Amino acid sequence: MNLEQARRGAEKLRKIISDHNYQYHVLDDPEITDAEYDKLFNKLIQIEEEFPNLITPNSPTQRVGAKPLSEFKEVKHAVSMLSLANAFDEDEMARFYDRVKGKLEDKDLVFSGETKFDGLAVSILYKKSHLEIASTRGDGYIGEDITQNIRTISQIPLTLVGKNIPEKLEVRGEVFIKRKDFSDLNRRQKKDNQKVFANPRNAAAGSLRQLDPKITSKRPLSFCAYGIGDYKGSLKLSEHTQVLNQLQHWGLPISSEFQTLKGLEMCLEYYKEISNKRSELTYDIDGVVFKINSINQQKILGYVSRSPRWAIAYKFSPPEEITQLIDIEVQVGRTGTITPVARLIPVNVAGANITNATLHNLDEINRKDIKIGDWVYIRRAGDVIPEVVRVIKEKRENVREFKMPLICPVCGSDIKRQKGKAAFVCMGGLSCAAQKIQAILHFASRKAMNIDGLGEKIVIQLTENKLINNISDLFLLEQKQLIKLDRMGERSADNIIQALEKCRSTTLAKFIYALGIPEVGETTARSLENHFHTLERIQKSPIDELESIPDIGPIVARNIESFFAQENNLKIIKKLISHGINWDSIQISAKTPFNGLSFVITGSLEKMTRENSRDILISLGGKVTSSVSKNTDYLIYGNNPGSKYEKANELNVNKIDERSFLKMIRKEGVKY
Ligand code: 9MJ
């Protein structure tokens, strides 16, 4: 065989193999036997061995990368990977339905119904039909680059097939492990003296987090596509069910259970049908997902906080098991909140061995009438902390009452109940070792500064040995101090020092979240960044400006104000910045052309959500109102603008389309 013959032969074989993959994985209808498939595959390997120059990165023989990675790189999602809001019963479903109906003024809403895979959400970017980057969901905005691992999943095409594929296409879907594959995997793990996984979800997560793709390639991972993220090029699809069918035509596996459903009744029927079928499915699901089918209506509904308003996950009731509650102890949280925790006789719930469950607070213990020694039902839903559902009163014998301690078991300070609140709080503040440790752990956590390797055991030792007293001291640590800690090798110590080095470059939102201001979560931190852009402006903000930000109420505004009023907090922030913590700041000049102007936004925007555009306008000094009046300076309009557009015409209000609006804000330094 000469080079030209080999090139043609390899190309032909790749096309044949790709077609058989599609028949097998997507259509579930193989046309050849496994042995025949292996024969074709081996023929291709043979050609590529003889002519290594002919190997292409997307050849089916190249699924497993050559080298293990040293770490996962970060990937910023061009379109956020949001989570779904949940419903747990028919009332919650009906409320969701009414909410959507109220916003759309449509009689019979049409939804797509899908099974909800219990796996891990991933985003796969195809450029010019070739798989380029795959990433985890991460915090929804930034994920980890797991391209090498995703390439090993034979169900996922390395090259898309078919027509009209956009130049850039981000496929969203779930990686999971089928039940039978899971039990086979665990049998193999046991035989090889390797870790046995608690459930298919954990096994899938562990497999995707491998730095060595050779290990991932031996794990039986499956994939199901359920949507599209970012894209460039034309995509003439007006319904979600069309999106699913199109993805299938391009070679991606989709759920065989999806249906188009009209009205609430049909959705509830679908839920029942899938519940009855659940045990027959080959994979675990934890509910069903309903999505408004019209893409236009999805755009009108937009997003709230971290989830789309146009979709909901109707979850199945999580499994419950019975065990005995043998004691109740209290834990001190980051802000001093005392949480009673039930110690249990170990019990297996949905694959995990449970020894503790949260009891939330004293009111909850009284409401559920829980006593020490009771037999109780324990529930565990997904990654949520296990909880006590109810007591079995008939089995009650020799029980005793739980009493909230008056003194903190860690620091000996008084425990007091906050006015009008359920929570009891240790008054020790950061002089309480437990609060200090939790504050440091929160600062180091993945969604905050992401200091890999700095776990609870290490932080306890660091504080007990007085090597650190607060978060800023972390940046003074040296390798030789870390090495002296229990069970700390040279390599782990190096890794922590490296992680501390790496975390210094962060974002303003992550830094604010990491500070641990009471009730300031990730979303609020992001709203603060979007509104103020600089730490200085947040610190100096008057309380009424804080309260004007969506999602921030009077209590959170007061928490923010009083956090920045404390000298000690300002000192720690100064020290952190002097240790090199930094973020990109958006430079907005104090005077922008938007200052003092009044805007109304209408219609569905394509590139941004209404919430985003509203935040940006406010941050540039503008005001946003909901109706057009003679005081409106500009109407920003998207597709299908409706009556506000007509009113703006009547009143001679200036109108700006989305493209011009984007141009204007970019001129002011907004990155969008
Ligand atoms: C799962 N887990 O099966 C979505 N999902 O859509 C389905 N998740 C989703 N859809 C938007 N079927 C965000 C998440």
XYZ file of C-alpha atoms and ligand atoms in Angstrom:
686
model
C 0.000 0.000 0.000
C 1.406 3.410 -0.907
C 0.791 6.598 1.081
C -2.089 7.783 -1.106
C -3.845 4.410 -0.926
C -3.333 4.357 2.839
C -4.748 7.893 3.204
C -7.849 6.993 1.201
C -8.230 3.683 3.065
C -7.958 5.349 6.488
C -10.477 8.064 5.580
C -12.954 5.487 4.298
C -12.586 3.327 7.398
C -13.084 6.325 9.698
C -16.315 7.202 7.898
C -17.571 3.588 8.086
C -16.663 3.311 11.785
C -18.340 6.639 12.537
C -21.537 5.489 10.754
C -21.586 2.247 12.757
C -21.026 4.205 15.977
C -24.085 6.286 15.141
C -26.175 3.175 14.411
C -25.060 1.558 17.669
C -24.935 4.427 20.165
C -27.521 6.878 18.894
C -30.076 4.768 17.057
C -29.535 1.693 19.238
C -29.736 -0.349 16.030
C -26.344 -1.908 15.165
C -25.933 -3.147 11.614
C -22.844 -5.284 12.247
C -21.643 -7.575 15.037
C -19.091 -6.471 17.648
C -16.519 -8.785 16.029
C -17.044 -7.182 12.616
C -16.731 -3.731 14.197
C -13.466 -4.733 15.938
C -12.125 -5.992 12.627
C -12.707 -2.610 10.950
C -11.189 -0.838 13.924
C -8.071 -3.028 13.914
C -7.632 -2.450 10.192
C -7.558 1.297 10.815
C -5.040 0.855 13.662
C -2.861 -1.185 11.316
C -2.836 1.538 8.646
C -2.131 4.240 11.222
C 0.728 2.215 12.695
C 2.294 1.824 9.290
C 1.704 5.490 8.327
C 1.738 7.463 11.600
C 1.635 10.770 9.688
C -1.907 9.938 8.662
C -3.218 9.936 12.244
C -5.746 12.751 12.806
C -6.720 13.959 16.291
C -10.328 12.953 15.703
C -9.602 9.482 14.367
C -11.658 6.949 16.424
C -8.334 5.342 17.424
C -7.303 8.559 19.217
C -9.930 8.659 21.953
C -7.438 8.151 24.766
C -4.938 11.005 25.092
C -1.268 10.302 25.388
C -0.361 11.911 28.689
C -2.034 12.324 32.069
C -2.663 15.969 33.016
C -1.064 17.636 36.041
C -4.253 19.614 36.736
C -7.568 20.582 35.139
C -7.591 23.997 33.506
C -10.504 26.377 34.012
C -13.059 26.971 31.254
C -15.338 30.015 31.288
C -18.808 29.133 29.971
C -19.907 31.542 27.235
C -23.515 30.733 28.221
C -23.917 29.949 31.934
C -24.736 26.353 32.915
C -27.576 26.971 35.304
C -29.313 24.469 37.520
C -33.003 23.677 37.498
C -35.587 24.801 40.033
C -37.283 21.861 41.780
C -40.853 20.792 42.470
C -41.608 17.942 44.860
C -45.390 17.603 44.605
C -48.361 18.425 42.383
C -49.040 21.700 44.236
C -45.543 22.959 43.476
C -45.947 21.878 39.847
C -49.289 23.719 39.634
C -47.698 26.851 41.092
C -44.888 26.651 38.495
C -47.468 26.206 35.729
C -49.530 29.195 36.891
C -46.443 31.355 37.232
C -45.362 30.628 33.665
C -48.893 30.977 32.319
C -49.267 34.348 34.028
C -46.112 35.629 32.349
C -46.903 34.281 28.884
C -50.620 34.988 28.728
C -50.999 31.766 26.757
C -53.908 29.351 27.269
C -52.373 25.949 26.744
C -48.692 25.838 27.510
C -46.681 23.246 25.598
C -43.756 21.563 27.349
C -41.168 18.965 26.520
C -41.033 16.188 29.128
C -37.668 14.453 29.699
C -36.266 11.997 32.193
C -33.881 13.635 34.654
C -30.580 11.776 34.507
C -28.787 11.480 37.835
C -25.275 12.146 36.568
C -23.030 15.128 35.893
C -23.790 18.036 33.599
C -21.164 18.708 30.945
C -20.737 21.134 28.075
C -19.117 19.977 24.839
C -17.952 22.557 22.332
C -17.769 21.587 18.663
C -15.985 23.895 16.222
C -16.390 23.229 12.512
C -18.004 19.914 13.593
C -14.967 18.750 15.595
C -15.006 18.224 19.350
C -12.779 20.976 20.724
C -13.337 21.491 24.457
C -15.472 19.706 27.029
C -16.006 21.025 30.533
C -17.800 20.331 33.796
C -20.546 22.586 35.103
C -18.370 23.879 37.971
C -20.099 26.822 39.612
C -22.238 27.331 36.495
C -19.967 30.102 35.196
C -16.515 28.489 35.273
C -15.960 24.756 34.920
C -12.994 22.422 34.512
C -11.521 21.319 31.208
C -12.220 17.567 30.981
C -11.782 17.273 27.196
C -9.371 14.319 27.450
C -11.873 12.372 29.562
C -14.951 13.212 27.485
C -13.136 12.052 24.320
C -12.892 8.539 25.808
C -16.712 8.154 25.856
C -17.471 6.241 22.683
C -21.074 7.471 22.594
C -19.871 11.047 22.132
C -18.916 11.767 18.511
C -15.496 13.320 17.961
C -16.871 14.752 14.727
C -20.522 15.652 14.153
C -22.322 14.296 11.124
C -25.105 15.649 8.902
C -26.040 19.026 7.493
C -26.400 22.635 8.692
C -24.074 22.238 11.662
C -23.324 25.696 13.122
C -19.689 26.732 12.916
C -19.585 26.739 16.713
C -21.945 24.567 18.747
C -21.967 23.922 22.471
C -23.844 20.746 23.363
C -25.161 20.419 26.910
C -25.933 17.052 28.458
C -25.396 14.582 31.263
C -22.672 11.960 31.738
C -23.925 8.982 33.726
C -23.393 5.246 34.286
C -26.066 2.646 33.537
C -27.104 0.425 36.455
C -25.775 -2.799 34.962
C -22.470 -1.143 33.961
C -22.215 0.166 37.525
C -22.523 -3.252 39.152
C -20.008 -4.725 36.668
C -17.621 -1.859 37.426
C -17.884 -2.354 41.180
C -17.332 -6.102 40.774
C -14.131 -5.361 38.843
C -13.029 -2.738 41.362
C -13.505 -5.220 44.221
C -11.590 -7.930 42.392
C -8.696 -5.513 41.779
C -8.739 -4.305 45.408
C -9.802 -0.873 44.245
C -12.317 1.574 45.692
C -15.953 0.423 45.476
C -18.332 3.278 44.555
C -21.429 4.105 46.609
C -23.685 4.752 43.610
C -23.531 5.316 39.822
C -23.441 9.093 40.219
C -20.356 9.008 42.454
C -18.685 6.558 40.083
C -19.372 8.859 37.110
C -18.080 11.894 39.033
C -14.928 10.040 40.126
C -14.307 8.879 36.568
C -14.573 12.362 35.069
C -12.189 13.760 37.685
C -9.312 11.490 36.649
C -6.201 13.278 35.446
C -5.217 10.176 33.480
C -7.656 9.561 30.592
C -6.500 5.922 30.414
C -8.333 5.319 33.704
C -11.454 7.144 32.470
C -11.423 5.101 29.254
C -11.914 1.948 31.337
C -15.030 3.336 33.042
C -18.385 2.562 31.376
C -19.586 6.163 30.966
C -22.726 7.018 28.986
C -23.987 10.349 27.687
C -27.300 11.979 26.885
C -27.603 15.403 25.216
C -30.451 17.667 26.382
C -29.765 21.125 25.009
C -27.578 23.697 23.299
C -25.512 26.404 25.003
C -23.566 28.881 22.917
C -23.544 28.707 19.120
C -22.374 30.715 16.138
C -24.001 30.354 12.759
C -27.577 29.771 11.810
C -29.797 27.586 13.930
C -33.343 27.740 12.682
C -35.048 25.833 15.474
C -38.107 27.257 17.154
C -38.927 24.398 19.558
C -36.927 22.522 22.170
C -38.097 19.156 20.831
C -36.711 20.193 17.426
C -33.401 20.934 19.167
C -33.335 17.393 20.590
C -34.157 15.808 17.217
C -31.526 17.946 15.506
C -28.875 16.933 18.065
C -29.710 13.307 17.351
C -29.330 13.888 13.611
C -25.901 15.358 14.227
C -24.867 12.117 15.940
C -25.553 12.754 19.623
C -27.505 10.371 21.839
C -30.698 11.841 23.335
C -33.274 10.446 25.769
C -35.685 8.002 24.161
C -38.347 9.037 26.680
C -38.895 12.655 25.671
C -42.412 13.744 24.743
C -44.290 16.899 23.811
C -46.942 17.671 26.436
C -49.854 20.118 26.328
C -51.129 21.557 29.607
C -50.537 20.699 33.268
C -52.629 17.512 33.226
C -50.462 15.927 30.532
C -47.302 16.858 32.454
C -48.635 15.195 35.612
C -49.595 12.114 33.581
C -46.067 11.956 32.110
C -44.599 12.133 35.630
C -46.765 9.165 36.698
C -45.918 7.209 33.572
C -42.176 7.688 34.092
C -42.468 6.924 37.855
C -44.073 3.581 36.996
C -41.424 2.862 34.394
C -38.493 3.942 36.566
C -37.349 0.476 37.621
C -37.425 -0.776 34.006
C -35.062 1.939 32.789
C -31.432 0.925 32.399
C -30.184 4.062 34.203
C -30.966 5.984 37.409
C -33.185 9.028 37.193
C -34.201 11.268 40.078
C -37.210 12.910 38.456
C -38.499 14.345 35.218
C -37.756 17.714 33.614
C -40.353 19.950 31.981
C -39.208 22.700 29.617
C -41.356 25.253 27.801
C -41.152 23.994 24.228
C -41.212 27.295 22.354
C -37.713 28.822 22.233
C -39.291 32.242 21.834
C -41.326 31.786 25.001
C -38.172 30.559 26.782
C -36.491 33.840 25.857
C -39.432 35.878 27.131
C -39.365 34.039 30.458
C -35.605 34.361 30.879
C -33.786 33.466 34.086
C -34.131 34.073 37.781
C -31.007 33.942 39.925
C -29.421 30.594 39.026
C -32.142 28.830 37.049
C -34.239 29.252 33.928
C -37.844 30.366 34.572
C -38.952 28.169 31.672
C -38.009 24.789 33.168
C -38.545 22.742 36.297
C -37.325 19.404 37.641
C -40.200 17.466 39.209
C -38.234 15.234 41.568
C -39.163 11.791 42.873
C -39.418 11.425 46.641
C -35.975 10.481 47.903
C -35.544 7.048 49.531
C -35.974 6.773 53.315
C -34.559 4.244 55.814
C -35.151 3.527 59.508
C -32.489 3.703 62.209
C -32.045 4.720 65.860
C -30.989 8.194 66.951
C -28.464 7.598 69.732
C -27.401 11.131 70.606
C -27.713 14.782 69.631
C -24.603 16.944 69.542
C -24.179 20.514 68.415
C -21.931 21.949 65.708
C -20.770 25.552 65.518
C -20.946 27.059 62.033
C -18.952 29.801 60.307
C -21.118 32.626 61.638
C -21.597 31.030 65.075
C -24.932 29.358 64.307
C -25.422 26.283 66.476
C -26.778 23.301 64.528
C -27.968 20.219 66.384
C -26.753 17.048 64.683
C -28.239 13.571 65.189
C -25.767 10.724 65.768
C -27.256 7.567 64.290
C -26.720 3.838 64.270
C -25.127 3.579 60.776
C -27.671 2.922 58.034
C -27.364 2.569 54.276
C -29.547 5.083 52.409
C -29.460 4.967 48.591
C -25.966 3.526 48.549
C -24.348 5.762 51.172
C -23.525 4.834 54.758
C -25.177 7.450 56.976
C -24.030 8.079 60.565
C -25.128 11.712 61.104
C -28.126 13.768 60.072
C -28.874 17.459 60.467
C -31.703 18.485 62.771
C -31.527 22.139 61.542
C -32.505 23.929 64.793
C -34.340 23.583 68.094
C -37.730 24.572 66.625
C -37.378 21.754 64.079
C -36.584 19.232 66.854
C -39.674 20.363 68.779
C -41.904 20.428 65.699
C -40.922 16.874 64.762
C -40.945 15.854 68.464
C -37.545 14.182 68.229
C -36.022 12.712 71.390
C -32.689 10.996 72.016
C -33.215 7.233 71.694
C -36.047 7.520 69.141
C -36.349 5.358 66.028
C -36.448 7.650 63.035
C -36.801 7.773 59.240
C -33.695 9.183 57.513
C -33.782 10.727 54.063
C -31.008 11.645 51.699
C -31.673 13.476 48.443
C -28.777 13.744 45.986
C -25.849 15.617 47.501
C -27.974 17.188 50.212
C -27.044 16.555 53.875
C -29.136 13.664 55.275
C -32.038 14.677 57.495
C -34.449 13.135 59.977
C -37.891 12.989 58.356
C -40.031 11.789 61.265
C -40.072 9.790 64.471
C -41.714 6.350 64.808
C -43.674 7.074 67.973
C -44.905 3.458 68.330
C -41.317 2.297 68.850
C -40.518 4.924 71.519
C -38.935 3.547 74.771
C -36.462 5.067 77.228
C -35.975 8.360 75.470
C -34.638 11.640 76.805
C -35.112 15.232 75.826
C -32.450 17.258 74.021
C -31.445 20.484 75.769
C -29.718 23.280 73.882
C -26.422 23.980 75.700
C -26.076 27.430 77.297
C -22.339 27.521 76.625
C -20.445 26.876 73.383
C -18.854 23.397 73.591
C -15.840 24.697 71.652
C -14.954 28.085 73.179
C -17.100 28.337 76.324
C -18.767 31.618 75.259
C -22.482 32.154 75.884
C -24.974 30.741 73.423
C -27.868 33.122 72.747
C -30.962 32.979 70.610
C -31.206 35.707 67.987
C -34.315 37.875 68.262
C -37.164 36.508 66.158
C -35.005 33.755 64.659
C -34.833 29.996 65.040
C -31.043 29.954 65.303
C -29.009 29.895 68.513
C -25.609 31.553 68.124
C -22.242 31.256 69.903
C -21.262 34.782 70.922
C -17.519 34.033 70.720
C -17.116 35.461 67.189
C -13.734 34.765 65.632
C -12.249 34.044 69.087
C -14.223 30.769 68.908
C -11.931 28.199 67.315
C -14.845 26.482 65.554
C -15.987 29.704 63.866
C -12.435 30.572 62.944
C -11.849 27.160 61.375
C -15.155 27.254 59.476
C -14.403 30.798 58.212
C -11.011 29.643 56.903
C -12.533 26.534 55.313
C -15.184 28.665 53.647
C -12.502 31.049 52.337
C -10.584 28.073 50.888
C -13.649 26.272 49.474
C -14.001 25.520 45.771
C -16.558 28.202 44.955
C -14.622 30.785 46.963
C -10.800 30.966 46.628
C -10.520 27.304 45.589
C -7.390 26.429 47.602
C -7.021 22.770 46.691
C -5.822 20.469 49.475
C -6.599 22.767 52.397
C -9.079 20.476 54.158
C -10.547 20.473 57.661
C -7.852 18.309 59.293
C -5.086 20.624 58.064
C -6.891 23.836 59.029
C -7.534 22.457 62.552
C -3.833 21.699 62.987
C -2.780 25.063 61.557
C -4.984 26.957 63.993
C -4.222 24.711 66.993
C -0.472 25.110 66.405
C -1.020 28.865 66.047
C 0.496 28.900 62.571
C -2.489 30.883 61.376
C -5.056 32.994 63.154
C -7.090 34.301 60.222
C -7.482 33.968 56.466
C -4.727 36.429 55.583
C -2.159 34.381 57.562
C -2.616 31.545 55.037
C -0.483 33.507 52.585
C 2.460 33.631 54.991
C 2.679 29.832 55.288
C 5.893 28.166 54.209
C 6.489 24.643 52.988
C 8.718 23.807 55.967
C 5.893 24.700 58.412
C 3.363 22.555 56.559
C 5.665 19.525 56.435
C 5.667 19.350 60.229
C 1.915 18.685 60.303
C 0.520 15.194 60.855
C 0.394 13.010 57.759
C 1.733 15.772 55.500
C 4.305 14.761 52.902
C 6.615 17.009 50.948
C 4.464 16.709 47.856
C 1.175 17.604 49.601
C 2.878 20.587 51.271
C 4.183 21.753 47.879
C 0.724 21.354 46.393
C -0.836 23.556 49.076
C 1.801 26.256 48.592
C 1.166 26.101 44.852
C -2.609 26.274 45.354
C -2.141 29.350 47.572
C -0.044 30.911 44.847
C -2.567 30.114 42.138
C -5.629 31.323 44.039
C -4.230 34.852 44.277
C -5.724 35.639 40.845
C -9.459 35.519 41.334
C -12.615 37.515 40.573
C -14.142 40.242 42.710
C -17.321 38.183 43.181
C -15.374 35.140 44.412
C -13.337 37.289 46.776
C -16.467 38.876 48.286
C -18.109 35.476 48.638
C -14.927 34.110 50.257
C -14.990 36.822 52.929
C -18.008 35.041 54.427
C -20.291 38.038 55.016
C -23.408 36.558 56.658
C -26.048 35.653 54.059
C -23.932 36.826 51.105
C -23.854 33.789 48.830
C -22.382 33.434 45.368
C -25.324 35.077 43.590
C -25.365 38.106 45.879
C -21.586 38.451 45.537
C -21.987 38.420 41.773
C -24.752 41.041 41.930
C -22.436 43.225 44.030
C -19.666 42.888 41.443
C -22.067 43.622 38.564
C -23.450 46.682 40.267
C -20.367 48.274 41.803
C -17.426 46.845 39.792
C -14.864 47.746 42.484
C -14.331 46.642 46.072
C -13.910 50.230 47.163
C -17.359 51.180 45.894
C -18.920 48.201 47.671
C -17.199 49.111 50.927
C -18.371 52.714 50.757
C -21.866 52.070 49.456
C -24.735 53.687 51.357
C -27.261 51.156 52.606
C -30.064 52.369 50.315
C -27.927 51.753 47.226
C -27.236 48.215 48.479
C -30.967 47.676 48.943
C -31.697 48.888 45.410
C -29.898 45.858 43.980
C -32.182 42.971 43.005
C -31.797 40.008 45.419
C -30.526 42.226 48.263
C -33.054 42.937 51.006
C -32.689 45.088 54.139
C -31.137 42.308 56.276
C -28.424 41.397 53.763
C -27.746 45.093 53.090
C -27.243 45.639 56.831
C -24.946 42.586 57.041
C -22.798 44.005 54.233
C -22.689 47.463 55.750
C -21.744 46.215 59.222
C -19.117 43.812 57.833
C -17.272 46.663 56.148
C -17.724 48.901 59.178
C -15.545 46.603 61.304
C -11.932 47.756 61.523
C -10.658 44.212 61.875
C -12.315 43.091 58.632
C -10.840 46.043 56.727
C -7.401 45.238 58.135
C -7.649 41.616 56.962
C -8.814 42.705 53.480
C -5.866 45.118 53.235
C -3.462 42.350 54.240
C -4.968 39.931 51.682
C -4.492 42.484 48.928
C -0.937 43.177 50.101
C -0.282 39.406 49.834
C -1.121 39.657 46.123
C -4.814 38.740 45.890
C -6.020 40.398 42.706
C -8.829 40.443 40.182
C -9.564 42.135 36.874
C -11.586 45.230 37.533
C -13.875 46.781 35.014
C -12.923 50.412 34.633
C -16.060 52.440 34.421
C -15.651 56.195 34.374
C -17.795 57.956 36.934
C -19.529 59.918 34.231
C -21.077 57.777 31.528
C -23.553 58.767 28.837
C -26.101 56.654 30.754
C -25.892 58.763 33.937
C -29.303 59.784 35.235
C -31.185 58.473 32.175
C -34.299 56.346 32.399
C -34.570 53.069 30.430
C -37.253 50.489 29.697
C -36.352 47.039 28.358
C -38.821 45.025 26.300
C -39.006 41.951 24.072
C -36.653 38.985 24.192
C -32.960 39.773 23.954
C -30.730 37.259 22.199
C -27.283 37.793 23.655
C -28.136 38.737 27.205
C -30.865 38.292 29.774
C -33.017 41.173 30.884
C -31.533 40.863 34.381
C -28.030 41.311 32.941
C -28.959 44.336 30.882
C -30.738 45.852 33.872
C -27.695 45.329 36.151
C -25.387 46.847 33.540
C -27.585 49.908 33.033
C -27.765 50.526 36.778
C -24.001 50.105 37.129
C -23.529 52.743 34.420
C -25.665 55.197 36.348
C -28.957 54.601 34.529
C -32.403 53.869 35.946
C -34.611 51.029 34.732
C -38.387 51.207 34.965
C -41.050 48.773 33.844
C -43.369 51.007 31.814
C -42.865 53.580 29.087
C -43.809 57.148 29.994
C -42.868 60.611 28.792
C -39.994 60.475 31.307
C -38.448 57.451 29.548
C -35.255 58.395 27.719
C -34.653 55.125 25.852
C -36.479 51.914 25.056
C -34.158 48.937 24.572
C -35.955 46.329 22.539
C -35.426 42.719 21.515
C -37.558 40.364 19.435
C -41.372 40.596 19.624
C -41.369 43.825 21.623
C -45.198 44.268 21.843
C -47.151 47.125 23.382
C -44.237 48.978 25.031
C -42.690 49.478 21.608
C -45.922 51.012 20.298
C -46.194 53.254 23.347
C -42.603 54.432 22.804
C -43.526 55.283 19.201
C -46.550 57.253 20.360
C -44.502 59.218 22.888
C -41.533 59.693 20.550
C -39.152 57.866 22.895
C -35.743 56.928 21.438
C -35.459 53.220 20.609
C -32.279 51.128 20.628
C -32.020 47.538 19.405
C -29.891 44.932 21.225
C -26.907 45.257 18.871
C -26.648 49.014 19.285
C -27.100 48.643 23.031
C -24.220 46.156 23.189
C -22.036 48.552 21.196
C -22.857 51.379 23.598
C -22.049 49.449 26.781
C -18.854 47.991 25.329
C -17.694 51.558 24.668
C -18.027 52.097 28.419
C -15.730 49.177 29.176
C -18.387 46.565 29.946
C -17.197 43.172 28.791
C -20.171 41.427 27.235
C -31.053 16.049 33.151
N -30.278 16.081 34.213
O -31.427 15.008 32.692
C -31.526 19.383 32.060
N -31.434 17.291 32.540
O -31.763 21.655 31.212
C -32.301 17.474 31.487
N -30.958 18.495 32.889
C -31.248 20.817 32.094
N -32.343 18.782 31.199
C -31.318 22.918 31.519
N -32.977 16.482 30.867
C -30.511 22.837 32.598
C -30.453 21.488 32.978
